mmCIF file of C-alpha atoms in Angstrom:
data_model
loop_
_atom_site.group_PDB
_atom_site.id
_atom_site.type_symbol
_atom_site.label_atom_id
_atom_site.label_comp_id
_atom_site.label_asym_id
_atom_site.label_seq_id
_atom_site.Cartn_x
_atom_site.Cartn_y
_atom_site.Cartn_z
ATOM 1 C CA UNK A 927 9.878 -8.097 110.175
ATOM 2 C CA UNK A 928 8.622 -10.087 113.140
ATOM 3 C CA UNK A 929 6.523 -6.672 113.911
ATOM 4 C CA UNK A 930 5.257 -5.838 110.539
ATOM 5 C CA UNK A 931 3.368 -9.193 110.696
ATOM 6 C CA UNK A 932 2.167 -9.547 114.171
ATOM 7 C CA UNK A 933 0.637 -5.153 113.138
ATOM 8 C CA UNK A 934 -0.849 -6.846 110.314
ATOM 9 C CA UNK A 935 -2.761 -9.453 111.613
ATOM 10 C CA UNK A 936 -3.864 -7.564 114.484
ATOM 11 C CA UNK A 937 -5.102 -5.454 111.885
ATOM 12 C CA UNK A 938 -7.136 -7.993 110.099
ATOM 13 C CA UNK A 939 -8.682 -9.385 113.485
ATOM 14 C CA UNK A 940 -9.823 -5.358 114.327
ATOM 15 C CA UNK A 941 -11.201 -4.947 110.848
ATOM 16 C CA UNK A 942 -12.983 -8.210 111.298
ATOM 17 C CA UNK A 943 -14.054 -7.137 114.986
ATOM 18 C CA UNK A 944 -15.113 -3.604 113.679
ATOM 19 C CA UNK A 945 -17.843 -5.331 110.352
ATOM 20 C CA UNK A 946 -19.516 -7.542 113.000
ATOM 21 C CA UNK A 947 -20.175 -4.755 115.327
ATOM 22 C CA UNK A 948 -17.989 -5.566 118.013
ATOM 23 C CA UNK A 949 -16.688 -2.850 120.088
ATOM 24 C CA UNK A 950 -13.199 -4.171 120.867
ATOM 25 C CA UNK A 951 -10.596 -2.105 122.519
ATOM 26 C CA UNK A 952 -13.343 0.591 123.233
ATOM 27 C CA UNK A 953 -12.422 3.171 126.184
ATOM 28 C CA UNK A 954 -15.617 3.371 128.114
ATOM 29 C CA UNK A 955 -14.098 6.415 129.732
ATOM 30 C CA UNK A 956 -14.599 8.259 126.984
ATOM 31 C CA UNK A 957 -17.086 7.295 124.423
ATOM 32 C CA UNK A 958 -17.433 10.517 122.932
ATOM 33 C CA UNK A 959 -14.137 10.147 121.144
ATOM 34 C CA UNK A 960 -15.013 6.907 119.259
ATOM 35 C CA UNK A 961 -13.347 3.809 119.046
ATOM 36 C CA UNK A 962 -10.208 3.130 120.408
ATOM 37 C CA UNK A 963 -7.729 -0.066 119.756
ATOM 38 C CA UNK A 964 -5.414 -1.258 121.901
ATOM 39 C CA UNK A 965 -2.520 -1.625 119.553
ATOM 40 C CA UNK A 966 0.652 -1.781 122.507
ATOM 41 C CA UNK A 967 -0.747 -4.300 124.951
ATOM 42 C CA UNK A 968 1.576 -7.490 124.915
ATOM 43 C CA UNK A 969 0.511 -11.008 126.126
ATOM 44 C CA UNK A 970 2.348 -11.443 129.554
ATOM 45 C CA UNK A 971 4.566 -14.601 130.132
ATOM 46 C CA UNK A 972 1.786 -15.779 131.990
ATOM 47 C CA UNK A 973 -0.381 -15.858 129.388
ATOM 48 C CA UNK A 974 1.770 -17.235 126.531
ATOM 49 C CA UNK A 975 2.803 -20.392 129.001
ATOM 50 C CA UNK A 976 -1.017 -20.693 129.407
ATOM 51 C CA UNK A 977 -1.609 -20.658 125.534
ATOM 52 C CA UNK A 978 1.614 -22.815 125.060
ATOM 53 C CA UNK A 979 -0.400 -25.848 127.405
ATOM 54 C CA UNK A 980 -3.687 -24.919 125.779
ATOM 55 C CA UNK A 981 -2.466 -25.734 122.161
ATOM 56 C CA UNK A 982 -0.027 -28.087 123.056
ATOM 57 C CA UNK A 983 -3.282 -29.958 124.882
ATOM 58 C CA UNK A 984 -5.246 -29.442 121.627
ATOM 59 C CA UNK A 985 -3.031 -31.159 119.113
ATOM 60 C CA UNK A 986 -2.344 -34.301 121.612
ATOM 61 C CA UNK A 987 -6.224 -34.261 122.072
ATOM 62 C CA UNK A 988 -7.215 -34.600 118.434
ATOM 63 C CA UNK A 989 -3.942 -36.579 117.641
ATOM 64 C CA UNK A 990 -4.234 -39.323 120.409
ATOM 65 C CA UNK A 991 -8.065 -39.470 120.180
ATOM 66 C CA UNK A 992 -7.853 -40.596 116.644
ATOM 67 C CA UNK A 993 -5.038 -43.305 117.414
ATOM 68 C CA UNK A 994 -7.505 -44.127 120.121
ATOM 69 C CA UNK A 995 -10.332 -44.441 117.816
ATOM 70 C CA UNK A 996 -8.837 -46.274 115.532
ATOM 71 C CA UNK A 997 -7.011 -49.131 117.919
ATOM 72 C CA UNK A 998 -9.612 -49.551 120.510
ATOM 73 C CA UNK A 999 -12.762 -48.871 118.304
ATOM 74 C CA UNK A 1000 -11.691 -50.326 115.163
ATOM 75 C CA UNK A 1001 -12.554 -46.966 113.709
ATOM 76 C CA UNK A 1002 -11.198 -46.964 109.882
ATOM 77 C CA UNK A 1003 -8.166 -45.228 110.275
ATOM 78 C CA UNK A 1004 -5.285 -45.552 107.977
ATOM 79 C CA UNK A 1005 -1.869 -44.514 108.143
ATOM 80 C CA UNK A 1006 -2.746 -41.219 106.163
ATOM 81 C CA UNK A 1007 -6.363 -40.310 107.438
ATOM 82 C CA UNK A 1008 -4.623 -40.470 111.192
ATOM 83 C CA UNK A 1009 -1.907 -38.533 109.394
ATOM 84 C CA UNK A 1010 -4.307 -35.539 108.207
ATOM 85 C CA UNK A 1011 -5.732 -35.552 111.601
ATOM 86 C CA UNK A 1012 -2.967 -35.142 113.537
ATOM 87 C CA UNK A 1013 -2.235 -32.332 110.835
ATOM 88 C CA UNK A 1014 -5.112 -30.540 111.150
ATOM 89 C CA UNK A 1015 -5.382 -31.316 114.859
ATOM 90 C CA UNK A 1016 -1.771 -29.095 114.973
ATOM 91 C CA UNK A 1017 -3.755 -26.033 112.304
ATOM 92 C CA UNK A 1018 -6.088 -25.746 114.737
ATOM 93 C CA UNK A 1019 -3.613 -25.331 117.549
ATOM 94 C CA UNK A 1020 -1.972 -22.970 116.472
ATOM 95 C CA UNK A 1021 -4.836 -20.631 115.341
ATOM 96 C CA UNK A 1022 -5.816 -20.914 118.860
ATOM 97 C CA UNK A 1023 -2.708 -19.884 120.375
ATOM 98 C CA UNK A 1024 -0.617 -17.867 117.911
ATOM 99 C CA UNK A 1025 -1.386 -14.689 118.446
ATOM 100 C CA UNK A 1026 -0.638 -14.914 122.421
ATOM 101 C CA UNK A 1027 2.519 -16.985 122.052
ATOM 102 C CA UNK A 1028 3.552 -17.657 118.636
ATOM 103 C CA UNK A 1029 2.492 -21.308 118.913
ATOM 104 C CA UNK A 1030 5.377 -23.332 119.113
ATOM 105 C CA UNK A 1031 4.047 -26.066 120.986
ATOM 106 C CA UNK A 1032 7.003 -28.181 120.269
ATOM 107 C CA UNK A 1033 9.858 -27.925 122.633
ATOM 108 C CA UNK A 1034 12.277 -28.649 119.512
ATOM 109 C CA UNK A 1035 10.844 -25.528 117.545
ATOM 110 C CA UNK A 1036 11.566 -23.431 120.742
ATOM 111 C CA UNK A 1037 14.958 -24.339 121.543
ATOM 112 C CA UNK A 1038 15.610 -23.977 118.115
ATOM 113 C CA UNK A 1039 14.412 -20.516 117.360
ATOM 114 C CA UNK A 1040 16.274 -19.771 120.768
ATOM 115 C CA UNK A 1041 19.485 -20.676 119.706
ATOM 116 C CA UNK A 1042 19.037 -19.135 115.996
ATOM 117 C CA UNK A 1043 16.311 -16.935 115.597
ATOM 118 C CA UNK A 1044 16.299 -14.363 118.967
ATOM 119 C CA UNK A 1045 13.721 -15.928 121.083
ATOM 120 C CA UNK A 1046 13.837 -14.777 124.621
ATOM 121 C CA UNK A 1047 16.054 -17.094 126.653
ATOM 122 C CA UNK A 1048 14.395 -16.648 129.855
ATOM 123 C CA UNK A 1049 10.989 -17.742 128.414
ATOM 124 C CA UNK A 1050 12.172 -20.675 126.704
ATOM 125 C CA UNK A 1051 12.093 -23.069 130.133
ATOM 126 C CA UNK A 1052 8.008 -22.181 130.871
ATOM 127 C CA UNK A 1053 7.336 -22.729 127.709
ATOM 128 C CA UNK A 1054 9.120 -25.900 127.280
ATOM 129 C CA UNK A 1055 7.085 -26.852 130.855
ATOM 130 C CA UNK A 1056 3.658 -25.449 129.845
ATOM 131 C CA UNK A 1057 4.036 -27.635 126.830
ATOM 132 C CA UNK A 1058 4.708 -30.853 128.199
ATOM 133 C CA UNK A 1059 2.298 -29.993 131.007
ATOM 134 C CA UNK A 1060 -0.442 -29.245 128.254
ATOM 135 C CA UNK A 1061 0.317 -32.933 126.506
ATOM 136 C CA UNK A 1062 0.028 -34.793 129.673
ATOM 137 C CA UNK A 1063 -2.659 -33.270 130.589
ATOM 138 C CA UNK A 1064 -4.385 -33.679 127.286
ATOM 139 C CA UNK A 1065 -3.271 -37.723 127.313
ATOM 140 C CA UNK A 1066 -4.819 -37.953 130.396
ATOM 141 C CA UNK A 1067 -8.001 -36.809 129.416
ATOM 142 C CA UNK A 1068 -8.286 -39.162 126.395
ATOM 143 C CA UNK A 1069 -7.560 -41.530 128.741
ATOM 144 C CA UNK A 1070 -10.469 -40.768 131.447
ATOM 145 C CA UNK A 1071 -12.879 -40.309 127.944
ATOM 146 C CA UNK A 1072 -11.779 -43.955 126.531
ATOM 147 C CA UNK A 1073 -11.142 -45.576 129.905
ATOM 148 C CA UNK A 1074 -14.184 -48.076 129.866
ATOM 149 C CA UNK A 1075 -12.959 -49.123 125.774
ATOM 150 C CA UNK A 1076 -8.970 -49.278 127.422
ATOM 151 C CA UNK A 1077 -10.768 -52.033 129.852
ATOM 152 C CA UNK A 1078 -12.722 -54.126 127.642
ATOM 153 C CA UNK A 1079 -9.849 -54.076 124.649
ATOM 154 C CA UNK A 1080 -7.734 -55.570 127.411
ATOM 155 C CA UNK A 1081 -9.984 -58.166 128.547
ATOM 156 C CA UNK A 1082 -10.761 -58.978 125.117
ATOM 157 C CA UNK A 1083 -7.299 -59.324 123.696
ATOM 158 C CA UNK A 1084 -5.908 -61.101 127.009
ATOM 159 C CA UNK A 1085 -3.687 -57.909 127.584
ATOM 160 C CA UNK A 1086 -2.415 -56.930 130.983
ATOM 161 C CA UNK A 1087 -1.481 -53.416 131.155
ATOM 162 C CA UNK A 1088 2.070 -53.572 132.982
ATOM 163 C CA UNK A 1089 3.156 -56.416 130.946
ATOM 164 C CA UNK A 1090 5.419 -56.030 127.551
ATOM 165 C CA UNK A 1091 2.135 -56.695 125.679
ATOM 166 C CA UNK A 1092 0.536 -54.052 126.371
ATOM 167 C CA UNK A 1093 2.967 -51.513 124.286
ATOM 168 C CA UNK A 1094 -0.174 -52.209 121.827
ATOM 169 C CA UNK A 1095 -2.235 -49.834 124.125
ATOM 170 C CA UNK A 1096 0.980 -48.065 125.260
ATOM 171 C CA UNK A 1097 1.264 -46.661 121.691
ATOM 172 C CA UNK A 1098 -2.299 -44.431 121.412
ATOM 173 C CA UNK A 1099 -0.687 -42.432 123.487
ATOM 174 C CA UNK A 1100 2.747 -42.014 121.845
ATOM 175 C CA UNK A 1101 5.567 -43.175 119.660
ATOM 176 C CA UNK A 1102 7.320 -46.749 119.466
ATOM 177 C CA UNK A 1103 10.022 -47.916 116.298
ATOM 178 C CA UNK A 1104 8.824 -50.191 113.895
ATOM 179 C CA UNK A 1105 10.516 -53.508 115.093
ATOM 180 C CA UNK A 1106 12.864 -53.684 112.294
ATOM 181 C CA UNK A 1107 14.533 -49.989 112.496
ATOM 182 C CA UNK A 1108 17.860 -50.009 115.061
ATOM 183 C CA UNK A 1109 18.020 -47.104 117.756
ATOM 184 C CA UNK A 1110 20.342 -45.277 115.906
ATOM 185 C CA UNK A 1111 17.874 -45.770 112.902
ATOM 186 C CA UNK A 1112 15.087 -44.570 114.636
ATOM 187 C CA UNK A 1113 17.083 -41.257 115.965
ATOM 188 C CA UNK A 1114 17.753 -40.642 112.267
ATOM 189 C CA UNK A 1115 14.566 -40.716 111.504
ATOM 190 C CA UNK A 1116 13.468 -38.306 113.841
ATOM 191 C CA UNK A 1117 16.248 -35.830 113.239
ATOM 192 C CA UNK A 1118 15.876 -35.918 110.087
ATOM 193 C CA UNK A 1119 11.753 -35.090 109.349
ATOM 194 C CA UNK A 1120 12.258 -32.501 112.057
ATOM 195 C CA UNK A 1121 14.919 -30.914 110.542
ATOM 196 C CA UNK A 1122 12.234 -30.942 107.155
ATOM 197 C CA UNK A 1123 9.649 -29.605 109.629
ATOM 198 C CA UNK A 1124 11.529 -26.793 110.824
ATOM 199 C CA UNK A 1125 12.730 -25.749 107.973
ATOM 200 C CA UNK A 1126 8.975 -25.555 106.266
ATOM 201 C CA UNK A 1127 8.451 -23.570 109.353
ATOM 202 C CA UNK A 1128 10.753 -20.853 108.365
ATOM 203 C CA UNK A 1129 9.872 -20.946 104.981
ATOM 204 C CA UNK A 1130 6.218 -20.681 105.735
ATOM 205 C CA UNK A 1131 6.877 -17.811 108.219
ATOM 206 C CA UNK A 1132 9.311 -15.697 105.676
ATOM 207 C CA UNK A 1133 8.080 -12.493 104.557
ATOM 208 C CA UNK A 1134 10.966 -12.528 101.835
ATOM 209 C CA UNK A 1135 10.571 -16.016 100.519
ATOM 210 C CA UNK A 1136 7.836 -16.096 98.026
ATOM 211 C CA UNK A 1137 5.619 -19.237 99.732
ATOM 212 C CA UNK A 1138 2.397 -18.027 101.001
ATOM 213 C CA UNK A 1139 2.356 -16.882 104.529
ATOM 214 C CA UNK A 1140 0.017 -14.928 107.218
ATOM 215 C CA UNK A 1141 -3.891 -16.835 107.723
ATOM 216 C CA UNK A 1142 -2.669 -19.907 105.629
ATOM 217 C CA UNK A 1143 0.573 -20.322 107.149
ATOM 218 C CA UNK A 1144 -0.919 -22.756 109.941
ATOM 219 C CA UNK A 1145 -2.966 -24.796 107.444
ATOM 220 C CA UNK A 1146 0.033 -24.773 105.140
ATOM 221 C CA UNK A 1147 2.392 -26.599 108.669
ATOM 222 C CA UNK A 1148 -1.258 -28.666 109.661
ATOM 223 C CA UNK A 1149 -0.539 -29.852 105.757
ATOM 224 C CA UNK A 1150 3.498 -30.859 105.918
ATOM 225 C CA UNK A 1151 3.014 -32.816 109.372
ATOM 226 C CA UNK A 1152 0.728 -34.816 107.704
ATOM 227 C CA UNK A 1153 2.560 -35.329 104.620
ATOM 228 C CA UNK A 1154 5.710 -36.062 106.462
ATOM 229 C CA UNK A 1155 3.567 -38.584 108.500
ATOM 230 C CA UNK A 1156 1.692 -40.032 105.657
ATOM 231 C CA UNK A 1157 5.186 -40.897 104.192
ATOM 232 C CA UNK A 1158 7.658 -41.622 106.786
ATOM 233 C CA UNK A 1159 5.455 -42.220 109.946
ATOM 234 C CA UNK A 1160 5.230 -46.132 109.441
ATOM 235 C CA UNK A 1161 9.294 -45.651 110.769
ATOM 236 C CA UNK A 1162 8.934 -44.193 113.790
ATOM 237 C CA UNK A 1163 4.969 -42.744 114.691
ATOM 238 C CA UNK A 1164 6.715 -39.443 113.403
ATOM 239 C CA UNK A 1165 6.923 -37.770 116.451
ATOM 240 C CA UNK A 1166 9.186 -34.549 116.061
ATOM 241 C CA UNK A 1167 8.003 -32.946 119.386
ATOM 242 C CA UNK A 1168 9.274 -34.052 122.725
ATOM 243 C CA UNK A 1169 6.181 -32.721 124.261
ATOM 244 C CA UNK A 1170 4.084 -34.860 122.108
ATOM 245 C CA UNK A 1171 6.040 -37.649 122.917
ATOM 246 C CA UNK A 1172 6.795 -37.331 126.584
ATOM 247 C CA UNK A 1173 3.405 -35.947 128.670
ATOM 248 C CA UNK A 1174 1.633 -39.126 127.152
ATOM 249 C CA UNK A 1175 4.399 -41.582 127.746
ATOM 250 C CA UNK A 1176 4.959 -40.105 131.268
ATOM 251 C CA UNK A 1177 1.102 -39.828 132.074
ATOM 252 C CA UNK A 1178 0.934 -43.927 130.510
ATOM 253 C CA UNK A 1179 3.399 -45.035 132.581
ATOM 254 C CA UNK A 1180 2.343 -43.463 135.606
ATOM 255 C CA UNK A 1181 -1.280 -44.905 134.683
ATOM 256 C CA UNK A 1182 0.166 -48.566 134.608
ATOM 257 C CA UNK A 1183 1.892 -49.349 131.465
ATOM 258 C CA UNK A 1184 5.456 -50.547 133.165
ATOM 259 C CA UNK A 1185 7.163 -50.835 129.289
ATOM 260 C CA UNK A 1186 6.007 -46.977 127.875
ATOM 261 C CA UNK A 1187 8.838 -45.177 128.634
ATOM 262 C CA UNK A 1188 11.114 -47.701 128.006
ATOM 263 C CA UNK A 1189 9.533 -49.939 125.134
ATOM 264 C CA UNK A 1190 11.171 -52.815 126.258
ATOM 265 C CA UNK A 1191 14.198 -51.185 124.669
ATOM 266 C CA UNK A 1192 18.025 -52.276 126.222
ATOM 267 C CA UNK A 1193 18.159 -48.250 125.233
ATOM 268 C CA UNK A 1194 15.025 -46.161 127.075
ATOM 269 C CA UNK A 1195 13.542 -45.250 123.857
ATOM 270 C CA UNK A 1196 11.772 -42.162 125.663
ATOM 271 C CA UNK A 1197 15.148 -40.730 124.971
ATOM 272 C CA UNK A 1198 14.924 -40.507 120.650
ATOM 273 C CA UNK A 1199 11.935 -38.561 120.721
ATOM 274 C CA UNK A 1200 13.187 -36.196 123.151
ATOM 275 C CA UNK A 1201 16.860 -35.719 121.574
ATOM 276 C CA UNK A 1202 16.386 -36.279 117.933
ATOM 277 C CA UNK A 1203 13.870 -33.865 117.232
ATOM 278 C CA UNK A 1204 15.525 -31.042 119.051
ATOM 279 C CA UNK A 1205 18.980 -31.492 117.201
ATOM 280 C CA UNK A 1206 16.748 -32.112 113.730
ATOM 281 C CA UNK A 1207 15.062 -28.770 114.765
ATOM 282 C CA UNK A 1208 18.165 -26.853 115.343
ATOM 283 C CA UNK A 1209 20.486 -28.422 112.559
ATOM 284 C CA UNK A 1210 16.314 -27.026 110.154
ATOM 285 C CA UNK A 1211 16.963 -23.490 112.251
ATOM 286 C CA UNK A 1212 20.371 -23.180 111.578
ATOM 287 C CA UNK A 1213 20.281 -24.527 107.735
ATOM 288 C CA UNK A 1214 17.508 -22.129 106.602
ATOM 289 C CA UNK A 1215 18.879 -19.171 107.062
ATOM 290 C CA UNK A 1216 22.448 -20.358 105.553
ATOM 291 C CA UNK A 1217 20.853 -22.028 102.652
ATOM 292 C CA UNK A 1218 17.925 -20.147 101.367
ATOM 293 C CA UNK A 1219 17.010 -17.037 103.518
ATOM 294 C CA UNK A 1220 20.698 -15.829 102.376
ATOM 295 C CA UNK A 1221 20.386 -16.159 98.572
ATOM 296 C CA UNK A 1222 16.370 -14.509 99.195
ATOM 297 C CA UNK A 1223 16.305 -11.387 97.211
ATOM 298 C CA UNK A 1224 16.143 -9.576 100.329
ATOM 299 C CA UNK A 1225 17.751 -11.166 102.429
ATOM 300 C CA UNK A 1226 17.010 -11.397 106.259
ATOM 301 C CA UNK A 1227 14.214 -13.248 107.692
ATOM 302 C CA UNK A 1228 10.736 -12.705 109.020
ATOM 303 C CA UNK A 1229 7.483 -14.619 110.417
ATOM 304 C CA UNK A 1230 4.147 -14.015 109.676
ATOM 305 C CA UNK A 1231 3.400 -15.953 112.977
ATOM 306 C CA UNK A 1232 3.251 -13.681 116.115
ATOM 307 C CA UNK A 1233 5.439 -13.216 118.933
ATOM 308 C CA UNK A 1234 6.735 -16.464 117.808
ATOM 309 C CA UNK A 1235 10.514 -14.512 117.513
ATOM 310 C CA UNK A 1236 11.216 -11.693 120.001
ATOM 311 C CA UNK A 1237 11.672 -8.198 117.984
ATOM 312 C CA UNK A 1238 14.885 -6.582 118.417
ATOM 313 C CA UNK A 1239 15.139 -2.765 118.923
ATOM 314 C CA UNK A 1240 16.337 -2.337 115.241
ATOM 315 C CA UNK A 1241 13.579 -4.150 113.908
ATOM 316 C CA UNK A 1242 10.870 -1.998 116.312
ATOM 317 C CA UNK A 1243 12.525 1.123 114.667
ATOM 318 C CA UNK A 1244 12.431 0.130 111.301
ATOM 319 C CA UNK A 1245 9.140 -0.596 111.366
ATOM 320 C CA UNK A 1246 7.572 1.955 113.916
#
């Protein structure tokens, strides 16, 4: 299933290739016999972890340079136009990156197609690394962008960076509780709208189901983060990726703010967005294919995003 997609999108990018007069996959060896596509090359692990920090890096960059916009600019960002961002910041991601990697960008979403849906063990750990490398990374270029507005919002609002005020500031870069939701309330949270997202995931990527998959399928995500965000982010900042949530936190408190990792929580509260979206992701991963891939007219379960599963032998034959 995994293979049939990945053939026909490759397909589509040729065709597209081929009507704009682009000679790709051309053997210059031997020009004489005409055109000549690479169909069997695979993206090394190399390359995927490399695609894994890119997009990872891309949907922190758009995502955190809105929040920064809109705190230390005064930019006229709602809840649900920072919400469509972020979105749309992910889309774009994983456009980017899919093809090479399968754009999971979330450590949640790969653990959780590891444990349920065949992903190759042995590359889950880089790409769980080459994520959160990729959001740091990303965080800390916002920051060197917006450093001179960081400055002057501090001086202006009396702020000193290592002091429990300055979770204001702490927060472009990642996720805090609203004040009134317990640390049990906030893990709840998380588990549960990652446990939505993965399972929109699946759906999305299920050549059986009847949703609409292949080109749209990253839009259609890009669309359910920011619904999920529009509706339930005021609880949490919505993070459902430890990536997203850790490289800024780590790269903010190594840049001064003393209270980001902990938020001047008795608990660390580093530790819910780290936790709670990886068991909401596996609880989505293992749910899907129990409650609706099984009762699918045919049943068994593919994705229209590729290399995002590893193929088994069986599925190589049956579609070779």
């Amino acid at each position: 299933m995994f293979e049939r997609s990945f053939f026909l999108i490759v397909c589509f990018r040729k065709r597209l290739f081929m009507q704009n007069g682009l000679n790709v996959g051309v053997n210059n060896d031997d020009n004489n016999k005409g055109m000549k596509m690479d169909t069997n090359r695979k993206p090394t692990l190399i390359g995927q972890c490399i695609a894994e920090f890119i997009g990872t890096g891309l949907l922190i960059f758009f995502g955190v340079g809105c929040v920064a916009a809109a705190v230390l600019t005064g930019a006229q960002f709602g809840q649900w136009e920072i919400s469509i961002i972020w979105g749309f910041g992910v889309a774009v991601a994983i456009y980017c990156t899919a093809g090479v990697s399968g754009a999971h960008l979330n450590p949640a979403v790969t653990i959780a197609l590891t444990a349920f849906h065949g992903f190759n063990k042995a590359k889950a750990l880089p790409y769980i690394i080459a994520q959160c490398a990729g959001a740091f990374c990303s965080a800390a270029l916002i920051y060197a962008l917006y450093s001179p507005l960081f400055t002057q919002y501090e001086i202006t609002h009396n702020i000193t960076r290592g002091s429990e005020a300055a979770l204001a500031t702490a927060g472009i870069f990642s996720t805090y509780p609203n004040p009134l939701l317990s640390f049990g309330g906030a893990f709840f949270v998380e588990f549960t709208i990652t446990a939505v997202l993965m399972l929109a995931i699946l759906a999305l990527g299920d050549e059986h189901n009847g949703a609409p998959r292949g080109p749209i399928a990253p839009l259609l995500i890009g669309i359910v983060i920011a619904v999920i965000g529009g509706s339930l982010g005021p609880l949490t900042g919505f993070a459902m990726n430890p990536a997203r949530d850790f490289g800024p936190k780590l790269f903010a408190y190594l840049a001064g703010w003393d209270y980001a990792l902990t938020g001047a929580k008795d608990i660390p509260y580093f530790i819910v967005p780290i936790l709670a979206p990886i068991a909401g992701a596996c609880f989505g991963g293992w749910l899907y294919p129990k409650a609706i891939a099984a009762y699918l007219p045919q049943q068994g379960h593919g994705c229209t995003i590729p290399n995002q599963c590893e193929p088994t032998e069986e599925n190589e034959q049956a579609h070779a």
